[in-house]
Short mmCIF file of C-alpha atoms in Angstrom, two decimals:
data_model
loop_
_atom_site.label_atom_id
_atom_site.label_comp_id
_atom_site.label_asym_id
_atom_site.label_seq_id
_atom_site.Cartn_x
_atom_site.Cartn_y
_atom_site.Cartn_z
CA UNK A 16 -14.86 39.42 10.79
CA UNK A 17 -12.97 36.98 8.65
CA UNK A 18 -11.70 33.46 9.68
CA UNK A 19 -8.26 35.21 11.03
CA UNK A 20 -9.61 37.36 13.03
CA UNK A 21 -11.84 35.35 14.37
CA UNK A 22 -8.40 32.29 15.55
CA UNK A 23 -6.70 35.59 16.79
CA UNK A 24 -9.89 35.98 19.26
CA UNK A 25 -10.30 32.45 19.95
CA UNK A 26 -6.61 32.00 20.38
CA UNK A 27 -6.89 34.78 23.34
CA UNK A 28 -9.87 33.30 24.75
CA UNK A 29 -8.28 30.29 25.49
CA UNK A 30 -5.18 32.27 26.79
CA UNK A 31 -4.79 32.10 30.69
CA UNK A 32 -1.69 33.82 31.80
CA UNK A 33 -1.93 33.47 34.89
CA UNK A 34 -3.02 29.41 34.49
CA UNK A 35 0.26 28.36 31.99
CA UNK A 36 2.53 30.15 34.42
CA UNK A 37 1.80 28.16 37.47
CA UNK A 38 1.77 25.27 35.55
CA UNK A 39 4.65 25.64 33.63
CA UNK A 40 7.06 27.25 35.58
CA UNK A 41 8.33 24.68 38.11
CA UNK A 42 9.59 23.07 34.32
CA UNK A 43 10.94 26.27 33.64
CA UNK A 44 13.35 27.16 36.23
CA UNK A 45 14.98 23.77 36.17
CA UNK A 46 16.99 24.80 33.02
CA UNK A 47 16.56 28.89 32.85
CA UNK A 48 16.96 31.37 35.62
CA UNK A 49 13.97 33.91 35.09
CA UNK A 50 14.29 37.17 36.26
CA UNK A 51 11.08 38.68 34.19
CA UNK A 52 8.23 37.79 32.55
CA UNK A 53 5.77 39.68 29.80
CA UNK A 54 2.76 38.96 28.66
CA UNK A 55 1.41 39.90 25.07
CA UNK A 56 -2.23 38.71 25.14
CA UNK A 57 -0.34 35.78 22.95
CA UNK A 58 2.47 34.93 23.88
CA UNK A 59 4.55 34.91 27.13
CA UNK A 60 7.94 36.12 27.35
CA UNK A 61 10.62 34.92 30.15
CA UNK A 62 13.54 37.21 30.33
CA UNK A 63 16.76 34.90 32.09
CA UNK A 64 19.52 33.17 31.89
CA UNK A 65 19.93 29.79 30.67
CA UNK A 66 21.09 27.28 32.73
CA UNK A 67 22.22 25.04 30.29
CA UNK A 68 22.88 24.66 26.63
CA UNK A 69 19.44 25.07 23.66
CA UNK A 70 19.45 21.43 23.07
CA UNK A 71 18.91 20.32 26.92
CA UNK A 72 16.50 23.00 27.10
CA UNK A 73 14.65 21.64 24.46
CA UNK A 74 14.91 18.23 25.87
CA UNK A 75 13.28 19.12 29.33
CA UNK A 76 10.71 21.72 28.21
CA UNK A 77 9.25 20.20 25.13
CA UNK A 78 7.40 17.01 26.47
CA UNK A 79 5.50 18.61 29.67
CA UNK A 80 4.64 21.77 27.23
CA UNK A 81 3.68 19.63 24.41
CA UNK A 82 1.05 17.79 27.00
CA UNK A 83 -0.12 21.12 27.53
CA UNK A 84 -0.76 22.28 24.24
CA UNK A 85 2.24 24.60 24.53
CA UNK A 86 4.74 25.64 21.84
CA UNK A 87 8.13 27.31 22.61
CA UNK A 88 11.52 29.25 21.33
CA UNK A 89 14.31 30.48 22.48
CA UNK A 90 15.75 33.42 21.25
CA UNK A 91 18.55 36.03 21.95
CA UNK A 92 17.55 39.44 21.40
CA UNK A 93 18.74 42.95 22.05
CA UNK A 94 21.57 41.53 24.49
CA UNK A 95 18.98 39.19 26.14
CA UNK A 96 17.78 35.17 26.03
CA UNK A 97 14.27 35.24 26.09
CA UNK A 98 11.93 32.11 26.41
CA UNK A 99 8.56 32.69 24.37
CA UNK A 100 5.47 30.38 25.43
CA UNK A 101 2.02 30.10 23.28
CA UNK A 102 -0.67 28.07 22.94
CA UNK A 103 -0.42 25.79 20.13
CA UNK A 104 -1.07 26.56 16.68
CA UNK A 105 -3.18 23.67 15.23
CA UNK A 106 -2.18 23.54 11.79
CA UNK A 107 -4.60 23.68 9.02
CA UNK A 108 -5.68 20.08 7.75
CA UNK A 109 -6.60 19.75 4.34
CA UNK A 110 -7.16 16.24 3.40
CA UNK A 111 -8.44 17.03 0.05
CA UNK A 112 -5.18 17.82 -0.94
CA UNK A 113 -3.99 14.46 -0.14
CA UNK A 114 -7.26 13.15 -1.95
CA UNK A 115 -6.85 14.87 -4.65
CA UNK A 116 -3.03 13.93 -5.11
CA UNK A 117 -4.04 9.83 -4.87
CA UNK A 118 -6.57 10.01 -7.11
CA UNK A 119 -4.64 11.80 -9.73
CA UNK A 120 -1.44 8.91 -9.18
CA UNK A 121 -3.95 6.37 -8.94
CA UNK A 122 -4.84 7.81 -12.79
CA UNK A 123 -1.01 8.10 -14.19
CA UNK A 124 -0.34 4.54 -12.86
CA UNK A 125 -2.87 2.95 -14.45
CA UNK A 126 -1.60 5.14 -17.95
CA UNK A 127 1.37 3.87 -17.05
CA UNK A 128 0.08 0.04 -16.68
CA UNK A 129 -1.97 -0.01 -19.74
CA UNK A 130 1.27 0.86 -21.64
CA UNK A 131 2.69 -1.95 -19.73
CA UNK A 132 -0.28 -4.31 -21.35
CA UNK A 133 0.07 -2.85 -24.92
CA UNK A 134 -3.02 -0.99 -25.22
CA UNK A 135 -2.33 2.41 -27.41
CA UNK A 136 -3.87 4.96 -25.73
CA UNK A 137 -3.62 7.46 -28.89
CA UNK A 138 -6.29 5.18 -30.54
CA UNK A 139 -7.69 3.56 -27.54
CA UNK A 140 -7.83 6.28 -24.70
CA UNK A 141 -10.77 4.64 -22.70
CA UNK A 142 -8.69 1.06 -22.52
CA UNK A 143 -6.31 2.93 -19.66
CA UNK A 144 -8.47 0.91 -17.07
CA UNK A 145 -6.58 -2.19 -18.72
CA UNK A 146 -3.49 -0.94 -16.44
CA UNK A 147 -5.48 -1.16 -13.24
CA UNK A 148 -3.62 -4.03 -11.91
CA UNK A 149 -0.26 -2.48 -12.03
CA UNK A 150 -2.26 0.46 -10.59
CA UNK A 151 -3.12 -1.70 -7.11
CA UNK A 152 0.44 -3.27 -7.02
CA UNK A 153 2.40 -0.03 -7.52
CA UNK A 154 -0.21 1.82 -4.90
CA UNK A 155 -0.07 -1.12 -2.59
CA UNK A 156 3.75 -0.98 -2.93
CA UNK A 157 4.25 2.55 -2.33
CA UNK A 158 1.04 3.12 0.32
CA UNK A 159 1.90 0.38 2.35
CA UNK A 160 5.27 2.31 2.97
CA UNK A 161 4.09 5.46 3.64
CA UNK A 162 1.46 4.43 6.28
CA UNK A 163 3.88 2.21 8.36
CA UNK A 164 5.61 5.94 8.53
CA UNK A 165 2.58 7.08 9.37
CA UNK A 166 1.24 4.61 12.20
CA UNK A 167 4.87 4.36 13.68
CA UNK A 168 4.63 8.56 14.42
CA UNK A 169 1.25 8.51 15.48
CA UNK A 170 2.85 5.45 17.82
CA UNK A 171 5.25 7.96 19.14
CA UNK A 172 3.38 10.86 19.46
CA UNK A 173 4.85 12.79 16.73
CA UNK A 174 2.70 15.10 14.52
CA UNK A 175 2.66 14.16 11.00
CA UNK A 176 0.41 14.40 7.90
CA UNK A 177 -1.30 11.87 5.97
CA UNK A 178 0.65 10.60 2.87
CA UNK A 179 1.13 13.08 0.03
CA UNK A 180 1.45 10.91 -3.35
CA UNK A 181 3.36 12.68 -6.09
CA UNK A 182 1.42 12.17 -9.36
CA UNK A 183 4.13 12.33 -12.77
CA UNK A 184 4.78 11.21 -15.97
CA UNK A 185 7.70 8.80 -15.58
CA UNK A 186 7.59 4.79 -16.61
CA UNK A 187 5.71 4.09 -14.01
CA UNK A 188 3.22 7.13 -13.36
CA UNK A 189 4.33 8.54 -10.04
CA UNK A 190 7.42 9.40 -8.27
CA UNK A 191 6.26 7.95 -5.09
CA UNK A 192 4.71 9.56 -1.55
CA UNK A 193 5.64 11.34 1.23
CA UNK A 194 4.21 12.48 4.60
CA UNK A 195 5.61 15.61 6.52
CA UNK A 196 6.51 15.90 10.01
CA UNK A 197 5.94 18.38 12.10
CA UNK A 198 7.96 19.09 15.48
CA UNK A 199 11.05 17.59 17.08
CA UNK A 200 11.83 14.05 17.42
CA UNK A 201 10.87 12.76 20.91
CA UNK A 202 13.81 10.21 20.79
CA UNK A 203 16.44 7.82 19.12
CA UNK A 204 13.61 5.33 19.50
CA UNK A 205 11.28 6.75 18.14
CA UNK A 206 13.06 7.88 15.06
CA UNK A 207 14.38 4.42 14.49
CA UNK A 208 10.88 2.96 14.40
CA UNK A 209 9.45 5.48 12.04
CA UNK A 210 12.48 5.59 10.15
CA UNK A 211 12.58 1.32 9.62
CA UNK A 212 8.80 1.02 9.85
CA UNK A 213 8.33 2.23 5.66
CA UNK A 214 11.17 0.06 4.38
CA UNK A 215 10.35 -3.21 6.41
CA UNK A 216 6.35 -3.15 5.42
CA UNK A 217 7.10 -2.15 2.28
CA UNK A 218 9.98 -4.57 1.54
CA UNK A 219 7.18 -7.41 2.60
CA UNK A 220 4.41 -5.52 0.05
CA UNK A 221 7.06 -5.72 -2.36
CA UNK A 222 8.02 -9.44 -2.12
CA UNK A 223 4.29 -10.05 -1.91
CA UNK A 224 3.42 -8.14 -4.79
CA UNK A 225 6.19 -10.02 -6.67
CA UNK A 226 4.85 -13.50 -5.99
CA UNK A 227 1.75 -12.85 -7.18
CA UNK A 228 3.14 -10.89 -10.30
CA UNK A 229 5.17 -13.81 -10.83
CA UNK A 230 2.30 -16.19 -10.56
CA UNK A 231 0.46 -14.72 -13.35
CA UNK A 232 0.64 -15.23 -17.43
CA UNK A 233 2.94 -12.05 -18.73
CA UNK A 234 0.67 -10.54 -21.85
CA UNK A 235 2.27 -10.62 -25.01
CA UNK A 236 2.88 -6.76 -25.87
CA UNK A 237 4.02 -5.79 -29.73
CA UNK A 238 6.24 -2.71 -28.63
CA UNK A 239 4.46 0.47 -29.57
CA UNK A 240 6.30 3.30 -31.70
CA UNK A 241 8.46 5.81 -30.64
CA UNK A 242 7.51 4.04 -26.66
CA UNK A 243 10.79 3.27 -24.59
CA UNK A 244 11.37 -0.34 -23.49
CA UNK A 245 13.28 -0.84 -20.06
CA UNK A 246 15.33 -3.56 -19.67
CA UNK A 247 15.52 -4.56 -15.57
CA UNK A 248 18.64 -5.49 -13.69
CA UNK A 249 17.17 -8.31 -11.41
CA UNK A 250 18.30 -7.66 -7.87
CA UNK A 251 19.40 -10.91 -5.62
CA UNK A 252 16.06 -10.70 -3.56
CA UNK A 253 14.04 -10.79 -6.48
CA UNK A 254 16.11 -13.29 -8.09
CA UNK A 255 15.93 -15.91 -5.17
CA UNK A 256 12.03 -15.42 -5.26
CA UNK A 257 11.83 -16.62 -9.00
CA UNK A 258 14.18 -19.74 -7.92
CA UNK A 259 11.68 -20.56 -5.17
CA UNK A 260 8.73 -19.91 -7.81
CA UNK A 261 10.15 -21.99 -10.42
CA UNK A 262 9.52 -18.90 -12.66
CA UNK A 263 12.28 -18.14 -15.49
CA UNK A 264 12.42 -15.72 -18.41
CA UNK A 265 13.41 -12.20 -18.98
CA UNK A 266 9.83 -10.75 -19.45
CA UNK A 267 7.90 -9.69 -16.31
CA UNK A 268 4.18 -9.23 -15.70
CA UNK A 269 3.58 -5.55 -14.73
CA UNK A 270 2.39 -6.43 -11.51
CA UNK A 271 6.01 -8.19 -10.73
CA UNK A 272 7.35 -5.30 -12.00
CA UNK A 273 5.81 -3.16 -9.11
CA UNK A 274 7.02 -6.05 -7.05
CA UNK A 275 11.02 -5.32 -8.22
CA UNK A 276 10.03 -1.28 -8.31
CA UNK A 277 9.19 -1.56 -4.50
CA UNK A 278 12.61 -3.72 -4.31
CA UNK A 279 14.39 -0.86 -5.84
CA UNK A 280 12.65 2.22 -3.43
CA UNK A 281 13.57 -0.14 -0.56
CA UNK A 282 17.27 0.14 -1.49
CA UNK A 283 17.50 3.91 -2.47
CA UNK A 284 15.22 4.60 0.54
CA UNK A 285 17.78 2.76 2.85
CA UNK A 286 21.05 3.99 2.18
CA UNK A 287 22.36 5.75 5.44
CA UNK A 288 22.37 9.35 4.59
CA UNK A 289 21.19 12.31 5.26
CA UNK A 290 17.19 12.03 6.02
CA UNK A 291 16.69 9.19 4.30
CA UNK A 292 14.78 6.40 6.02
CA UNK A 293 18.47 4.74 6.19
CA UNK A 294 19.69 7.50 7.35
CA UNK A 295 17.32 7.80 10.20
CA UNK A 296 18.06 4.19 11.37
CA UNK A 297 21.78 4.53 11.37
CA UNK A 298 21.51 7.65 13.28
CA UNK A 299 18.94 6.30 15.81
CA UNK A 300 21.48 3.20 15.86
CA UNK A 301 25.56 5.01 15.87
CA UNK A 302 24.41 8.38 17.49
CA UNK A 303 26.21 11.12 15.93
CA UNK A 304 29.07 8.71 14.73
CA UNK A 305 26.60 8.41 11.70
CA UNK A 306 27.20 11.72 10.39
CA UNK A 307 31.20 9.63 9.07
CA UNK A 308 28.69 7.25 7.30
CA UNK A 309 26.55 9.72 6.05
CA UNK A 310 29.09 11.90 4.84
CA UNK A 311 31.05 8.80 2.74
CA UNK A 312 28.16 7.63 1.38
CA UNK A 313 28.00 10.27 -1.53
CA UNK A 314 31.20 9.30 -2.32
CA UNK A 315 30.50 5.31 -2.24
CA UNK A 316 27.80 6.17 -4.72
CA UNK A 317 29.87 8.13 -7.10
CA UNK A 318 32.49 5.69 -7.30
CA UNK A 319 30.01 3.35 -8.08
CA UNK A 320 28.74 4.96 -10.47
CA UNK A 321 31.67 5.83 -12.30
CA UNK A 322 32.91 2.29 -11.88
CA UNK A 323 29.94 1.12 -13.53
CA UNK A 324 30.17 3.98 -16.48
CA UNK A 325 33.79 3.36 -17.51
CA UNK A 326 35.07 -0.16 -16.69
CA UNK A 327 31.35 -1.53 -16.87
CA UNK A 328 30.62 0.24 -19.73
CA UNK A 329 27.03 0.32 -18.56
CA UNK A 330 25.13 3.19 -17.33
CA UNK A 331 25.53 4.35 -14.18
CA UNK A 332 24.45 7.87 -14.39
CA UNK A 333 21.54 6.47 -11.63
CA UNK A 334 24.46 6.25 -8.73
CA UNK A 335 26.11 9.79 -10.11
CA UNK A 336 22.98 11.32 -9.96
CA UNK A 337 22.21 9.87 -6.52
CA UNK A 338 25.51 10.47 -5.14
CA UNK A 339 25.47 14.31 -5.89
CA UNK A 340 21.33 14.50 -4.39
CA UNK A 341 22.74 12.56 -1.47
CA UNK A 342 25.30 15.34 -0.69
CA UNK A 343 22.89 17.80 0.02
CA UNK A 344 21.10 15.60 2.33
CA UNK A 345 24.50 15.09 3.96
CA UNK A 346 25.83 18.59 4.03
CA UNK A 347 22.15 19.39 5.79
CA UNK A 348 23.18 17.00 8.77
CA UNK A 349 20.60 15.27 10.61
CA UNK A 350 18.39 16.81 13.59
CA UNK A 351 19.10 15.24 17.03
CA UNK A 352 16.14 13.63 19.08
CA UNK A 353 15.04 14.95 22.02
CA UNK A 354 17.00 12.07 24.23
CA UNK A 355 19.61 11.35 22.32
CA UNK A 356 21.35 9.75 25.32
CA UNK A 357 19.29 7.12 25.70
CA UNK A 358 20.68 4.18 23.35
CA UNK A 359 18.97 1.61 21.39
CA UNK A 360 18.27 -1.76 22.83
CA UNK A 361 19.88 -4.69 21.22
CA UNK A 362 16.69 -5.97 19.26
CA UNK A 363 16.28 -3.16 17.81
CA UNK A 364 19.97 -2.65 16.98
CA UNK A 365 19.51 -6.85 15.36
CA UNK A 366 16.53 -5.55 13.37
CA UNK A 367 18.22 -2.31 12.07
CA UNK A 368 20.82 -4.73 11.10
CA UNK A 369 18.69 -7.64 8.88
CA UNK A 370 17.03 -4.80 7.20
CA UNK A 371 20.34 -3.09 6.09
CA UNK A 372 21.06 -6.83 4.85
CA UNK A 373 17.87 -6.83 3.56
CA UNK A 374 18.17 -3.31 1.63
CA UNK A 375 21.67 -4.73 -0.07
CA UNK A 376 19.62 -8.09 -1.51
CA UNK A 377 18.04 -5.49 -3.44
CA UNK A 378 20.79 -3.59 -4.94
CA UNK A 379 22.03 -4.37 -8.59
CA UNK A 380 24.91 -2.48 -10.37
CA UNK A 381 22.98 -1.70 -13.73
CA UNK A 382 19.36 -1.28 -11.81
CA UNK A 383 17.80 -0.82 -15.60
CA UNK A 384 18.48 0.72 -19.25
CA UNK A 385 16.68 2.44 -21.64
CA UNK A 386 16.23 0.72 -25.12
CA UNK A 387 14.21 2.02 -28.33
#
């Protein structure tokens, strides 16, 4: 018998008909009439009429099922609406995927850092540990963000999975993490404290990061052939912090740079759109009004870009390229919590608000450029 066969029997061991319906009924009828009920050794199946629409079904059936261990659909089939009720399906956990996928970023950072410190790693492969302290910054940066997304779901309830980093060649060895949830949003409070919890810890990681960066010698690097060099737009935030450091100069210590990288996913990460973090704020904070904002914001970006391209004369193929990946998150809409009804209270609506101020101190026009 192999490991399928052998859920399938457990999952109809622990499958008392008889036990879920009395339980689970009295929920049931409050929001669809049943007039039959089947049972598939599975799954069970209430034939009815709904009493309302799918979305206030969903609203009253999923917490008392979820404490169960219940899952649930509703479908319309052959002429019919037809409720189906299983036992959870506990999904799969396989943490040494997410091991593997740090320890392979943790590796392309530091590449990434030693470049940053000069060493060439076409004579000198073995010297790659030199880029180790771009390696904790950057990880610090981008981990700290992930797991506030993390703690704030667990907070909540909500089923998620343990950060996923993304290993890759670019400048600075990874294109950052993400976690997956699983299952519908219990509320609008709940999605606005998972959606601000990422960009608020790791906005303070970033400025953090950037003191101490700041605080340290820069290393004098000769520029290695046919190796890109990036020059930085300096956001206000970052800007204000070398004021209040005393710290001047053009040249940054790779560990500031994380500092100014975690600046820069702060900002992209907050604009109100689609699924991004800001767009989970504004939509926990405007209800469906943020759909207008959502929508616009493709266009905001475009015009900056363009703006920036041809009376700049910069390049601002970052915002053009943003604003056309930002209109598929809007076109996709946003999925309504659970109790959408319920509104945010005023702290939280102040909060939402500092950190949108907060995500603008890091926006430049010309964010950084490419030189040979």
């Amino acid at each position: 018998m192999n490991q399928a066969d052998k859920n399938r029997r457990k999952h109809k061991q622990n499958f008392d008909a008889e036990e879920i319906v009395s339980r689970i009924y009295p929920f049931i009828i409050r929001v669809f009439e049943v007039y039959e009920i089947q049972n598939s050794g599975e799954a069970l199946y209430f034939y009815g009429t709904p009493k309302t629409d799918a979305e206030h079904i969903t609203q009253e059936l999923w917490t008392p099922l979820q404490q169960r261990k219940l899952e649930f659909s509703l479908k319309y089939e052959l002429g019919e609406h037809v409720l189906v009720i299983a036992p959870e399906k506990t999904a799969r956990k396989k943490p040494w995927v997410n091991l593997a996928l740090l320890v392979a970023t943790i590796f392309t950072t530091m590449i990434s850092g030693a470049v940053m410190f000069g060493v060439d790693l076409g004579n000198e492969p073995l010297e790659f540990i030199r880029g180790l302290p771009f390696t904790l910054a950057i990880m610090a940066v981008l981990g700290s963000h992930e797991m506030a997304h993390y703690a704030a779901a667990k907070y909540h309830g909500m089923k998620t999975s343990l950060p996923y980093f993304i290993p890759f060649p670019t400048f600075i060895g990874t294109m950052g993490a993400v976690i997956k949830y699983r299952g519908p949003i219990p509320s609008r409070k709940a999605l606005f404290d998972v959606g601000i919890a990422g960009p608020i810890v790791g906005l303070l990681v970033s400025i953090a990061v950037t003191v101490i960066g700041l605080s340290m010698e820069v290393p004098r690097v000769d520029p290695l052939p046919n190796v890109l060099m990036i020059d930085l737009g300096l956001p206000p935030l970052f800007i204000i912090i070398q004021k209040l450091l005393g710290v001047s100069g053009d040249s940054l210590h790779p560990v500031a740079f994380a500092g100014w990288v975690g600046m820069f996913v702060t900002l992209m990460n907050l604009l109100p759109a689609g699924q991004l973090d800001g767009g989970h704020v504004l939509r926990a904070m405007l209800g469906k009004k943020a759909a207008y904002v959502s929508t616009a914001m493709p266009f905001v970006l475009l015009s900056t870009g363009l703006y920036v391209s041809y009376w700049l004369k910069e390049d601002g193929l970052i915002w053009i390229f943003w604003a056309l990946f930002l209109s598929l998150f809007a076109a996709a809409g946003h999925p309504s919590p659970l109790h959408d009804k319920v509104e945010l209270d005023k702290k939280r609506i102040l909060i939402g608000v500092i950190t949108f101020i907060m995500g603008m101190l890091c926006f430049t026009l010309v964010p950084f450029k490419f030189m040979g």
